[in-house]
Amino acid sequence: MLIGRQDGPVFIGREEELHTLARCAAEARQGRPWVVWVQGEPGIGKSALVRHWLDRDDLAGFRVLDASGGASRADVPFGVVRRLVAGTPPRRRAGLDLLDRLPDSAPPFQVGAELLELLGRYESEGPVAVVVDEAQWADRPSLQALGFVLRRLRADAVLTVLVTRSGVPAGQGDVAWQDEVERLAAVAERVCRVVLKGLNTAEVARLALHVAGFSLGTGTADRIRAMTGGNALYLGTLLAELPQDELERGVLRPPPSLAAAVHRRVAGLPESGRALVEAAAVLELPAPLGRVARTAGVADPAAALDAGLAAGLLQWWPAEPYTPVAVRHELQRLAVVAAIPPGRLRALHAAAAPLVDRDRSWHHRVGAAEGADDGLAVALAGEADRLTSVGSTEAAANLLLLASRVAGTRPGRERFLLMAMALLMGADRFTRVQHALPEVRRCAASPMRSLVLGAYATSRGELAEAEQLLTDAMEATEATEATEGMEGTEGTDATGGTGGTGGAPGDPVVTALAGVWLGRLYTLRADGRALASVSARVLAGEPEKAGLTALAHLARANLATGRAFTDGPAAGLAELAALPAVPSQVGPDAAILLTYRGIFHTWSGRLTSAVEDCAAVLDLGRRTGCPVLAEFVYPTLTAAQFWLGSWDDAAISAENGLLVTATEDKPWAYAAGYVMASRVASGRGQWARAEELLEAAGPWAQAVGAEFSLPLVALGRAQLAHAKDDHEGVLAALRPVEESAHRRDRAAVNGMVVLTQLWWRPLYAQALIELGRLDAARAAVADLRAFAEGVPCLRPAASWLDGLLQERQGAREAALATYRQGLSLPVTADDIPLHRALLEQALSGALAADPPGSAGRQEATAWLRQARDRFARLGAQPFLKRCEDALAALQDGTALSGPSLLERLSDRERDVAHLVARGMTNKEIATELFISARTVDYHLGNIYARLGITGRRRLRDLVQRGTAPA
């Protein structure tokens, strides 16, 4: 424990813990990143241990970025990240636009990516330590951004220290903070837990010597330790409180509580000292001494500060600008606030309100209120409206919760509470809503209550209950809006606010939100007709006229999805025709619509446009911090890149998508992310990896939106079976897709089956042909031909499979003509190389029936070589192997390709090598892969060693040639 004295601080004990911390720091210095998690009950000495350690030689040369959470700051998005980067010089943050602004709505993974880049810049000069004290109060977006960073540290000289308390009482802070910090620590490769216990008897005696100035007998020290549990803060306070003669004689009465001891210390201060301590406690955060003195009404702040420091209640930082002051420990601060008389407490809040920033002033204005204050409630609601309009959803919800505390009527209080919960649901802050559910359920029945409970049930996958609640909310508000429209009434009251925070019956916000959440529900059910219907109802209410542009965009995206589910992806694109054709011309307010356009471009076979849309969306997120649904953008990009033949890029996108989903805890996206990642593994012949990914996808698909996700899992399994040349396996995997596609009631067809025809139709048709089920194959090929008329990139595949069917029916000449017709099609920007290679291989197989030495046989060899080269460029190892076996059967004397370069490297090394081949610098590679430049160097060293080469040029040549040196 660190004990303050007139002759300087003295640290007592914790030798074992300090040794552990020193060992982790030494390893981090060598490029083996560690996470150290320091845990213990409040007052046990966690922060003192870390502060003492930061001053030791163990961290000499480390750049330290530190921040502290706090109960009052847990709901401020990116509050911890702001404090971590607060002291960073502007030159260090050049180009890191999100870290400069940190908008509340910024995607945590994008903030994490910039934080990783900042750490990399510091790493170029030496090791870095990131310290987060009171991490149990850290805001969730900051924890997610830190989680992103920890997932990407591999060969970095970075040490992360998390300090959390145990035993936080129920109802204080986020009830799931333990899970959040557990998840944060679990993502790191190396984690060390340091659990602090109370001081032992010898350490208590040493502490008494420093605090009281004389020695205690062993028996007395042991009794004091037993009374306090060795809690360092409690011990220090107790030793300073108990009379010296009592300590010397070893006759102890029961110790006072920590709060009682703090109260006595405050009461013993001179009036100015007491006022300064109380003001610092009310201000909560470290604040300039002058501001604390003005809040307290103290004329001589220096003398008052001396008294607070001598009592062990205040700490200050004299070397920093404006000499910040704060209460030394959170437990002491809470005890001080609890003892301030109500009138005095309100006066301090009133004095603080004009002295702090705008956001904090609302907290103090509420603290200064005497009972209910409807005027203040309406002002808070108005500010919440403003924050909502600029995307600061969670900050707006926080103000509405304050408004619910000061509203003068029960309907007003409940309305503000429920609107806050609705905003938090929209921001995916499900844990905060879960914590407030008992209070929500106690609210009177209303459309807003139904909305909140229905939205929460949707997020939990309880779709039947959610549908009824959300339908009730939407129908009730629509009916009231219609009545009000006829009567010309406004439907607001003194505590209801206006615009986005009213929540009264008939409020267009409730209608739009309920409709959007119903849209999510019907998306999870893959029910296109219901989705399109409810979304059209939302848009018919013209939400833009009520200032609800963001909700209007979500409803438009839902409507497009509903059309795509019923009539195919081209119908979805038609609903988004008003978007600028050039993706870079789309602004951040329409980023969600651009995301959906990218999705529909992919499934309609407009693959190059899909890649452009997805890239523009991700760039918008990087530049502006706007929400972009990156958990779906990356899997969409993976699919488009896979079909375009950019399998290495697809592998990178798949990895990034899973990283975003894990970082931001988006359970609805896991199944799609795992399935898309499995496609690359299947195509490369990485059977175990593909199976692992599909196994991981299954439970998520069952748990969250089975109708939406299970068809994707089925397609992933079919792709794996196809790569293995297992046609029975393809049909078995596609059975649920086939059954849905052939339902007589077209309204009952699963929307995902309609959306994903580009993927499953070729797999299904080939499997039927290869298994000799020719009647069914004829129908499947005819359907594929018809579908390909509107999807030009599928025309080579349709020619391949039509020709294959003709061959199986004995019409060899017709098959040859069909194959040649397909190969005569021009190669377009959306061409699918895998399909073209299979078409070339099929033509070769038909020609191979000619006699040896014939022109047909020679042409067969030429086509097969061309197919082989395409498979090699893709890295499609199982297809390549089958192609080379066919070449050997033709007795071709041409040397077969050497072993693939990719087979010698790990997945991450393969990604780095691929990007080197594209001419990217280490910094550009680091940005693309969300890793540090130091980690890129580490991977390059491993690549050179594995391949026995030196230099980027040699590596680039090898990758572009596609084979490794012999």
Tab-separated table of C-alpha atoms in Angstrom, residues 16 20 32 78 108 221 271 294 332 500 505-506 518-519 584 605 788 869-870:
chain	number	residue	atom	x	y	z
A	16	GLU	CA	5.253	-11.110	-5.052
A	20	THR	CA	4.864	-10.768	-11.427
A	32	ARG	CA	5.533	-10.612	-26.339
A	78	PHE	CA	-15.433	6.210	-25.579
A	108	PRO	CA	-15.758	0.550	-31.886
A	221	ALA	CA	-1.193	-6.003	14.657
A	271	GLU	CA	-14.331	25.168	7.206
A	294	ARG	CA	-15.014	28.487	-7.008
A	332	GLN	CA	-13.901	8.186	0.287
A	500	GLY	CA	-37.752	12.290	-30.935
A	505	PRO	CA	-49.639	7.841	-28.135
A	506	GLY	CA	-49.607	8.746	-31.788
A	518	LEU	CA	-40.644	-5.650	-36.737
A	519	GLY	CA	-38.553	-5.422	-39.884
A	584	SER	CA	-18.141	7.842	-53.251
A	605	GLY	CA	-24.089	-10.984	-59.708
A	788	ALA	CA	-28.742	-16.473	-65.689
A	869	ASP	CA	-3.620	-22.252	-64.706
A	870	ARG	CA	-6.870	-20.653	-63.521
